[in-house]
PDB file of C-alpha atoms in Angstrom:
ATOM      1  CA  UNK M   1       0.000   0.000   0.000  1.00 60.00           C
ATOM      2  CA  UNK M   2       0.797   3.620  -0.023  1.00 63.00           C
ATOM      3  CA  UNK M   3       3.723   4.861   2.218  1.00 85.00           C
ATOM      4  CA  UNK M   4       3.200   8.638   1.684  1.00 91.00           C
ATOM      5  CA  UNK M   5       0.211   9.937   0.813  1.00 92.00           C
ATOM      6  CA  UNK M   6      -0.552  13.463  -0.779  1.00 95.00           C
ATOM      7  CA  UNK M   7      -3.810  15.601  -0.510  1.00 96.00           C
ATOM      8  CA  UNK M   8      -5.506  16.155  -2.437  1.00 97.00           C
ATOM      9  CA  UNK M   9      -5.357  14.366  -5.721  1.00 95.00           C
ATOM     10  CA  UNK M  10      -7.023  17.305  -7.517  1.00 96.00           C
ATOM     11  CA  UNK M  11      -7.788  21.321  -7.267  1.00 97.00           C
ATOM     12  CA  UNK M  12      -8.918  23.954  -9.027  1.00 97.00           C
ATOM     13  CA  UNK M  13      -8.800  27.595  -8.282  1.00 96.00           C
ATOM     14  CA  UNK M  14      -9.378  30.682  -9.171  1.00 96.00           C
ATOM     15  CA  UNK M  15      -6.300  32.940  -9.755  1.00 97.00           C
ATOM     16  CA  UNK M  16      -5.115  35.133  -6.759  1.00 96.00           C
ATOM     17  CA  UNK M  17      -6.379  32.563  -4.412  1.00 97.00           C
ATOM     18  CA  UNK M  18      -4.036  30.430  -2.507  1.00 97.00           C
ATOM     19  CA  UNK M  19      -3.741  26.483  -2.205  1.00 97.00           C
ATOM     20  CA  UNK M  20      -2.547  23.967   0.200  1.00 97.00           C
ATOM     21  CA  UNK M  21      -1.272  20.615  -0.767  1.00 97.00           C
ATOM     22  CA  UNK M  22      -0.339  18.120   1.870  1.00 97.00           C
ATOM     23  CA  UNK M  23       1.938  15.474   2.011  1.00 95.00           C
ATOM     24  CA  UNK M  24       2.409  12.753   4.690  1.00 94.00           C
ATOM     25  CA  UNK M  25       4.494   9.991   5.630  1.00 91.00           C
ATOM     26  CA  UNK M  26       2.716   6.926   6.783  1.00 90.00           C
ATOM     27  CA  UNK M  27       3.811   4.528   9.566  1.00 82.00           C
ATOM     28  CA  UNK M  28       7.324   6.297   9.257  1.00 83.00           C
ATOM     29  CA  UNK M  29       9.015   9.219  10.333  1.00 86.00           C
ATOM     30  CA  UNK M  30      10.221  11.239   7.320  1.00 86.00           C
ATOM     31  CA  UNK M  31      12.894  14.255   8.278  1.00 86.00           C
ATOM     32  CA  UNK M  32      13.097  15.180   4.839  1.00 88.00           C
ATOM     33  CA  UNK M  33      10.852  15.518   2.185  1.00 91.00           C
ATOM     34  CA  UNK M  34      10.932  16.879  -1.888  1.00 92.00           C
ATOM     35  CA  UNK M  35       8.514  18.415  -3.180  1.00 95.00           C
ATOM     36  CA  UNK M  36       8.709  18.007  -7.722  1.00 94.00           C
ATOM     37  CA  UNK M  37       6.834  19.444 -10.030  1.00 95.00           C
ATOM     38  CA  UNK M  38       6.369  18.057 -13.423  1.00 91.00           C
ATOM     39  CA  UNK M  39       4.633  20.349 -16.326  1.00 89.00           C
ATOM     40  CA  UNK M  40       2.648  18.003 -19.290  1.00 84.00           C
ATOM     41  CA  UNK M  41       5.514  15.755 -21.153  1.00 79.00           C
ATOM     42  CA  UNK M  42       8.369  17.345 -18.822  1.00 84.00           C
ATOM     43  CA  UNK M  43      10.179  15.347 -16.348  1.00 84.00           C
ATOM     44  CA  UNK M  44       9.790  15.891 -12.621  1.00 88.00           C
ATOM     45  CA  UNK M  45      11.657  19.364 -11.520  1.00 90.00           C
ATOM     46  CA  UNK M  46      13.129  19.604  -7.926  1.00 90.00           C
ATOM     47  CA  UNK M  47      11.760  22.768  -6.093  1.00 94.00           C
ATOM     48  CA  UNK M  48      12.578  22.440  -2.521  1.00 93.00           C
ATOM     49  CA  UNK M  49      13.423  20.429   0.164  1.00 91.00           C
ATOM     50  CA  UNK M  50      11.395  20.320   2.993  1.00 91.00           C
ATOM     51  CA  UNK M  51      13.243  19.563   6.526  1.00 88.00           C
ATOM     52  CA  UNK M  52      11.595  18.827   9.611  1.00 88.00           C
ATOM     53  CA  UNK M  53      12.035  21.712  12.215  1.00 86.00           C
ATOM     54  CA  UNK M  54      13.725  24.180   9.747  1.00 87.00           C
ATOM     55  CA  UNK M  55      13.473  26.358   6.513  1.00 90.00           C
ATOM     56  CA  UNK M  56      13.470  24.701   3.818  1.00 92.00           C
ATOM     57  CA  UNK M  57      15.826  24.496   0.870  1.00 91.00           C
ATOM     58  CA  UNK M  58      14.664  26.052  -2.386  1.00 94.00           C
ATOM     59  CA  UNK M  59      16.275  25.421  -5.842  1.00 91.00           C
ATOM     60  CA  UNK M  60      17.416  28.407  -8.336  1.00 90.00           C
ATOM     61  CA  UNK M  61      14.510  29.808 -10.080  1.00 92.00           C
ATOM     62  CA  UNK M  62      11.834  28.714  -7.156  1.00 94.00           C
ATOM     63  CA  UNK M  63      10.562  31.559  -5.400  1.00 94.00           C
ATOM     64  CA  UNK M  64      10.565  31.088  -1.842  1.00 93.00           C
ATOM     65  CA  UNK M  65       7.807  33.454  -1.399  1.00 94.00           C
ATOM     66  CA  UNK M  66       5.440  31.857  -3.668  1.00 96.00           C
ATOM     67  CA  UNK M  67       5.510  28.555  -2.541  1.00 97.00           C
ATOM     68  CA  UNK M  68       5.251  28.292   0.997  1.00 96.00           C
ATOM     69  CA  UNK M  69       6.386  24.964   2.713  1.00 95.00           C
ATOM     70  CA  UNK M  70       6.173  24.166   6.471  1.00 92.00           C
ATOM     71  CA  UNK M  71       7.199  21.071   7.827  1.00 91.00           C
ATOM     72  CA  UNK M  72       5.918  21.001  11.499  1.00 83.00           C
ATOM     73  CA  UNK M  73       6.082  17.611  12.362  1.00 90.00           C
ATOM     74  CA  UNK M  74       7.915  14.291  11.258  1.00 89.00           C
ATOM     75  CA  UNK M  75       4.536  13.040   9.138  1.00 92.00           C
ATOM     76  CA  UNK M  76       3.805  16.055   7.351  1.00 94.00           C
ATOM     77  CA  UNK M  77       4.741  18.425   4.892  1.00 95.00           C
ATOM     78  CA  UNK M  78       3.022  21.327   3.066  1.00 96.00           C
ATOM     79  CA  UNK M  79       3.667  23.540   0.502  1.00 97.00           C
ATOM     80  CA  UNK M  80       0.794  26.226  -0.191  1.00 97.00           C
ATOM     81  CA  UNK M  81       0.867  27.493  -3.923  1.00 97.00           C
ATOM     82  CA  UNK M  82      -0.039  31.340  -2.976  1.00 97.00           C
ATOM     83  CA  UNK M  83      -1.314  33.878  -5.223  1.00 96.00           C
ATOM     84  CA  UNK M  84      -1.933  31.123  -7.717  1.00 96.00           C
ATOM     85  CA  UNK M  85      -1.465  32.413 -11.361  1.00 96.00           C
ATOM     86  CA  UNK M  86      -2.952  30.392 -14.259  1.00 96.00           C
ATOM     87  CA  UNK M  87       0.968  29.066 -15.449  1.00 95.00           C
ATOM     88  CA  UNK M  88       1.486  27.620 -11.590  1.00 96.00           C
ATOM     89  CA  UNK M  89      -0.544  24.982 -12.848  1.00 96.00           C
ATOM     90  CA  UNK M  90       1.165  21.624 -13.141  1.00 95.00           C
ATOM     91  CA  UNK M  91       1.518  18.361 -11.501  1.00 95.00           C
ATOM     92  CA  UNK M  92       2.838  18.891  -8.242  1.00 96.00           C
ATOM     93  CA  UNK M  93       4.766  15.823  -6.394  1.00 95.00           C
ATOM     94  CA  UNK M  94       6.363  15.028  -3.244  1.00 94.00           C
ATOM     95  CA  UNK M  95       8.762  11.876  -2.137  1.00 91.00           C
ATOM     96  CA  UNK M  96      10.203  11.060   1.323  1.00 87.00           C
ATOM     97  CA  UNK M  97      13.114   8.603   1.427  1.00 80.00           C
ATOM     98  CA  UNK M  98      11.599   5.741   4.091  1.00 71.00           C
ATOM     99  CA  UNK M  99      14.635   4.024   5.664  1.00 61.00           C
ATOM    100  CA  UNK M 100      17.802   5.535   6.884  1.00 58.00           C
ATOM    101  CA  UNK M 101      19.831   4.022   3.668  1.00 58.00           C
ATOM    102  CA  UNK M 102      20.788   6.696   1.337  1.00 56.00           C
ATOM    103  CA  UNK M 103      20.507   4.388  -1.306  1.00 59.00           C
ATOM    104  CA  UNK M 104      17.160   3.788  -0.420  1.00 67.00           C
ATOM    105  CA  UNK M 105      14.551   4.890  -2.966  1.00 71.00           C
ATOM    106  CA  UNK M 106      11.908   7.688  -2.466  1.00 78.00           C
ATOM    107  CA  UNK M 107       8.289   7.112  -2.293  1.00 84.00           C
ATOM    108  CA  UNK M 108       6.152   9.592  -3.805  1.00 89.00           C
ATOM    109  CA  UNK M 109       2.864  10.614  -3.311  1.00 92.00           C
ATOM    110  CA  UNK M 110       0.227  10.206  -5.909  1.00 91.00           C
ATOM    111  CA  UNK M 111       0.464  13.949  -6.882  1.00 94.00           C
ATOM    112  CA  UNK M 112      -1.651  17.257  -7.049  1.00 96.00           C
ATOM    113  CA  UNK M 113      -3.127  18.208 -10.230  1.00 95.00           C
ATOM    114  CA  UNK M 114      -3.532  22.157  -9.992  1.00 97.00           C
ATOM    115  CA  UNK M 115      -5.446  23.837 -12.037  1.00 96.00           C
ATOM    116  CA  UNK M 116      -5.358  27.801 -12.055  1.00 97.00           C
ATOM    117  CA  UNK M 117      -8.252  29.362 -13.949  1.00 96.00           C
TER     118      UNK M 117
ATOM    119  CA  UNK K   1      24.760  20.201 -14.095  1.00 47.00           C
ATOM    120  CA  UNK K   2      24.031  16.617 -15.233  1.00 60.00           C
ATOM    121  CA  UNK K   3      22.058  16.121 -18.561  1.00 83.00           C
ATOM    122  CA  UNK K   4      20.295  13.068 -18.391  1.00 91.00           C
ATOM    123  CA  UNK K   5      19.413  12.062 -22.094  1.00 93.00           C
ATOM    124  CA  UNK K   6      16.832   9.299 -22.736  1.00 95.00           C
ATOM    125  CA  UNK K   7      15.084   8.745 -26.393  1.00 95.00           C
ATOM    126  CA  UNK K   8      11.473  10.814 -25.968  1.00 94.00           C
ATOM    127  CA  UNK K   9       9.620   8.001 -27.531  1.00 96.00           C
ATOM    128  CA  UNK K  10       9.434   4.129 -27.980  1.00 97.00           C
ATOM    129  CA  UNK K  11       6.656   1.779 -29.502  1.00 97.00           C
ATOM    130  CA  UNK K  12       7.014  -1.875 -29.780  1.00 97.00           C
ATOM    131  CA  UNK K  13       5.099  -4.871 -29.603  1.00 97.00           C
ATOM    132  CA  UNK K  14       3.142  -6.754 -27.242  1.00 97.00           C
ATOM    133  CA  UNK K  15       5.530  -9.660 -26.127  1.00 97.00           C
ATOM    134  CA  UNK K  16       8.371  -8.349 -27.114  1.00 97.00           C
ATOM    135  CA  UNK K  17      11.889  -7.215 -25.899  1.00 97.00           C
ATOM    136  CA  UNK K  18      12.782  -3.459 -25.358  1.00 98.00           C
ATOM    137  CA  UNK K  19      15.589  -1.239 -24.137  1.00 98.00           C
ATOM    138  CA  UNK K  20      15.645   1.712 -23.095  1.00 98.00           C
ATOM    139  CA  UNK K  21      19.261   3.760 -23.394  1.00 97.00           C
ATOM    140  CA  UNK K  22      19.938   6.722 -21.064  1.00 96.00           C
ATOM    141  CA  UNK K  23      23.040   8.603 -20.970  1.00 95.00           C
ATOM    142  CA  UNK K  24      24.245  11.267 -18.731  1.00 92.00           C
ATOM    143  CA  UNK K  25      27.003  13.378 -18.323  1.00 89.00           C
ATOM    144  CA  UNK K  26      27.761  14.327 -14.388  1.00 80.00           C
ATOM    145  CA  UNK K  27      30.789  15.028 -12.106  1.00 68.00           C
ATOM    146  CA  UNK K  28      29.553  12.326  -9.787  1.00 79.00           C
ATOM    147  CA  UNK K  29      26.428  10.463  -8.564  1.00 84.00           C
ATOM    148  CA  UNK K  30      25.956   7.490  -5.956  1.00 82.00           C
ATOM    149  CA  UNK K  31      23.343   5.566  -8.051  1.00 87.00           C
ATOM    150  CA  UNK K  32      21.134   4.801 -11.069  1.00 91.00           C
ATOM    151  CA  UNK K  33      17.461   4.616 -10.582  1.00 92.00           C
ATOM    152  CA  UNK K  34      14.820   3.821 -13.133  1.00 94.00           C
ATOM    153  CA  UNK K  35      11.406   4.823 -12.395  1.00 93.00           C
ATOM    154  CA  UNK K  36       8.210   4.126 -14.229  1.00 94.00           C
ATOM    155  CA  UNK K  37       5.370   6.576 -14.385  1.00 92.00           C
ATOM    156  CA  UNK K  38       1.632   6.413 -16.004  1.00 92.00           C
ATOM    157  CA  UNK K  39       0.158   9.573 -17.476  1.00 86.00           C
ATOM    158  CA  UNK K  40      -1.412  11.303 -13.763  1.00 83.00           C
ATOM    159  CA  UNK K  41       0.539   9.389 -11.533  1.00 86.00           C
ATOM    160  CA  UNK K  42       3.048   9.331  -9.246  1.00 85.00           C
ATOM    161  CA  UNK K  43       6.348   7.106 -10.797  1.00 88.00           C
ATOM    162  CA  UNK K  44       7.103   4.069  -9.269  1.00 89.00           C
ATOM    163  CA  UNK K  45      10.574   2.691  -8.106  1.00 87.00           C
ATOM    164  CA  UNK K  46      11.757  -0.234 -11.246  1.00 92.00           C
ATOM    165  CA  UNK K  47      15.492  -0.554  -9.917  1.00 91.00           C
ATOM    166  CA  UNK K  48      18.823   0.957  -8.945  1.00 90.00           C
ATOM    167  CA  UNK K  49      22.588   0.515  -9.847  1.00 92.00           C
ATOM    168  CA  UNK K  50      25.251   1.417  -7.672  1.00 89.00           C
ATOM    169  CA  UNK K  51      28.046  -0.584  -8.996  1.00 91.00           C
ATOM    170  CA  UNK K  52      28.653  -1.187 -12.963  1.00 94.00           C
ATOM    171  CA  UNK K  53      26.724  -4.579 -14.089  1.00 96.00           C
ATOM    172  CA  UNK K  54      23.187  -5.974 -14.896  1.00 96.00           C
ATOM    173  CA  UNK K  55      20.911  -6.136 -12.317  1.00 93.00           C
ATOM    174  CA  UNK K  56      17.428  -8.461 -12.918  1.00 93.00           C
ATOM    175  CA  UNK K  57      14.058  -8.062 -11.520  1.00 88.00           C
ATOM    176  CA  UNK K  58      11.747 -10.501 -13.249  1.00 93.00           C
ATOM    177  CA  UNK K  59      10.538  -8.999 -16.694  1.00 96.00           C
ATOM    178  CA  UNK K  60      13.114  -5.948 -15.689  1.00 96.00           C
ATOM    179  CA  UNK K  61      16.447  -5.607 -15.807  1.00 96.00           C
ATOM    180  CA  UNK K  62      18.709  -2.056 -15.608  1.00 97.00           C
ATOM    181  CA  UNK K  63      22.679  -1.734 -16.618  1.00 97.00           C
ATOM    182  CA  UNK K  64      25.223   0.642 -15.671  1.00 96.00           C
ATOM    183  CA  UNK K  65      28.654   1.161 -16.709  1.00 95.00           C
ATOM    184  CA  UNK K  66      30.017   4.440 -15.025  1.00 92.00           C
ATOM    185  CA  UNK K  67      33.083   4.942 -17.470  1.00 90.00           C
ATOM    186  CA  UNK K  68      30.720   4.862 -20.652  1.00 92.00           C
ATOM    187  CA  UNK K  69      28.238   7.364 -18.751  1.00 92.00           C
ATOM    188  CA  UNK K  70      25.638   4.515 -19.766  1.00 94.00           C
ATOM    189  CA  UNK K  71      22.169   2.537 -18.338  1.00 97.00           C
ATOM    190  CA  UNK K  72      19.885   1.114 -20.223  1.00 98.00           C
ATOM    191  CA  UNK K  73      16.878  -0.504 -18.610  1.00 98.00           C
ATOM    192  CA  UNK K  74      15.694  -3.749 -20.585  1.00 98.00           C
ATOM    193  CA  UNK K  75      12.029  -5.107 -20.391  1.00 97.00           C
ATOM    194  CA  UNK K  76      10.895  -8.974 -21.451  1.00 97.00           C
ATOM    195  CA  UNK K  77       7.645  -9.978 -22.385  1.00 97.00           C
ATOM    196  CA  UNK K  78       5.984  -6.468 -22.960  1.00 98.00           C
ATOM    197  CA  UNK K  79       3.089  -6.393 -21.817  1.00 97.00           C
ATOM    198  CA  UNK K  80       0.128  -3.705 -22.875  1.00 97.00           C
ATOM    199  CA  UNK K  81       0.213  -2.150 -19.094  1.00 96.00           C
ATOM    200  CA  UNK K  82       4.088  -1.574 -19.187  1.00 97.00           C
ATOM    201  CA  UNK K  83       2.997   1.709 -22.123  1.00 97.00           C
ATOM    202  CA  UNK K  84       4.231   4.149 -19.762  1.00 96.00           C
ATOM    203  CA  UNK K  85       7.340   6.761 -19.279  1.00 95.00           C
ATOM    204  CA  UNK K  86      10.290   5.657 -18.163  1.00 96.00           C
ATOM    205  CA  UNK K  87      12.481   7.988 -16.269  1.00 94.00           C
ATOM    206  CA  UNK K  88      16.279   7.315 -15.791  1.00 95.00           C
ATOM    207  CA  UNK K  89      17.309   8.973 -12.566  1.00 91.00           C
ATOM    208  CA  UNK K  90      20.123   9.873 -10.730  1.00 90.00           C
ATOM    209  CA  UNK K  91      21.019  10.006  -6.686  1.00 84.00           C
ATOM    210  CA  UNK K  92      23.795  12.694  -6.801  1.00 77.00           C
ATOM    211  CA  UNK K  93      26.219  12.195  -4.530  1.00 66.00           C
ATOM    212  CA  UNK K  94      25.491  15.637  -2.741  1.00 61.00           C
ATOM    213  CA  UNK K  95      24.025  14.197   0.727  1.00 61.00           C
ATOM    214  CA  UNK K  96      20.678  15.648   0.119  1.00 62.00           C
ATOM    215  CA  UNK K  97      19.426  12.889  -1.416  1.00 64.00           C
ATOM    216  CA  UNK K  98      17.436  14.229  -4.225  1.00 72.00           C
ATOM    217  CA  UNK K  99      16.703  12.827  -7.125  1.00 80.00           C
ATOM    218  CA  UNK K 100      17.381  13.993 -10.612  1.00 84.00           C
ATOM    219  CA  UNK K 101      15.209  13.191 -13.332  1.00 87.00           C
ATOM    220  CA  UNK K 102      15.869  12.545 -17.139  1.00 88.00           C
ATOM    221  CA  UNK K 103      13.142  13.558 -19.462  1.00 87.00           C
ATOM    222  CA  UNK K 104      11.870  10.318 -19.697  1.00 92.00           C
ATOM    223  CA  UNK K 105      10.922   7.756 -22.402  1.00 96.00           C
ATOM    224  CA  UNK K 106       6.830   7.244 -23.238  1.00 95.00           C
ATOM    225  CA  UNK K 107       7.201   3.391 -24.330  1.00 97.00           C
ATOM    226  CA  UNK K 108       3.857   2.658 -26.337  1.00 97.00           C
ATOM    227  CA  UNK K 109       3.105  -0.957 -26.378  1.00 97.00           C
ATOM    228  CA  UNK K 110       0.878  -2.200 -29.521  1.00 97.00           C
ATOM    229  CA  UNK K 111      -1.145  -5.763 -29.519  1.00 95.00           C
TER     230      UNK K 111
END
């Protein structure tokens, strides 16, 4: 079954407004978590990495401003989309690596299809 | 940076043999995933190479060779559910553990 799930699967909003998308680790404690996102027939794009109990780490060209992500607890991540604008919409991922291997590989969640209108 | 280059699209037939070639160029990574992903969903974990050599996973099996800057992932008896991108992927060896992605390869499977 699913070891991280993301919420929600779908959303559609109206531009201006702001969005929410969660993402949790089940029966395991995640410390870090990456949120993607992937634009239609484009590979997944890393935009930050989310760390329990501190800021997260943004990559060049994502502002930090614009896509908000908290990480309050060792299940859950968020990043909130704010001041959505019709090209913010995508397909918007995040993984969690499960065991303490480094090798080990991520499990996503089933992704957030935004829609900015 | 590390390009990750991976042909954009592959058909072939149902019960067939296919393989997929990615090459990269990069200063350094720990590992080689490859990652399937239907259209709308999440991808799924396929297999990883650490050292150079052919590792098998039933109807999969992935390749590395480091000094060639080469994988290629190789699937047996296609079925019509495999039609999906595949994504070669690597673990950089930066201690964040993120993941880069290659473009990916939509593999179209005909009857």
């Amino acid at each position: 079954g699913a070891v991280v799930s993301q919420h929600p699967s779908r959303v559609i909003c109206k531009s201006g407004t702001s969005v929410k998308i969660e993402c949790r680790s089940l029966d395991f404690q995640a410390t870090t978590m990456f949120w993607y996102r992937q634009f239609p027939k484009q590979s997944l794009m890393l935009m930050a990495t989310s760390n329990e109990g501190s800021k997260a780490t943004y990559e060049q060209g994502v502002e930090k401003d614009k896509f908000l992500i908290n990480h309050a607890s060792l299940t859950l991540s968020t990043l909130t989309v704010t001041s959505a604008h019709p090209e913010d919409s995508s397909f918007y991922i995040c993984s969690a690596p499960r065991t303490g291997s480094y090798n080990s590989p991520l499990h996503f969640g089933n992704g957030t299809r935004l829609t900015v209108t | 940076g590390q390009n990750i280059d991976q042909p954009t699209e592959m058909t072939a037939t149902e019960g067939a043999i296919v393989q997929i070639n990615c090459t990269y160029q990069t200063s350094g990574f720990n590992g080689l995933f490859w990652y399937q992903q239907h259209a709308g969903e999440a991808p799924t974990f396929l297999s990883y190479n650490v050292l150079d050599g052919l590792e098998e996973k039933g109807r999969f099996s992935s390749f590395l060779s480091r000094s060639k800057g080469y994988s290629y992932l190789l699937l047996k008896e296609l079925q019509m559910k495999d039609s999906a991108s595949y994504l070669c992927v690597l673990l950089m060896d930066t201690g964040r553990r993120a993941l880069t992605f290659g473009s990916g390869t939509r593999l179209q499977v005909q009857p």
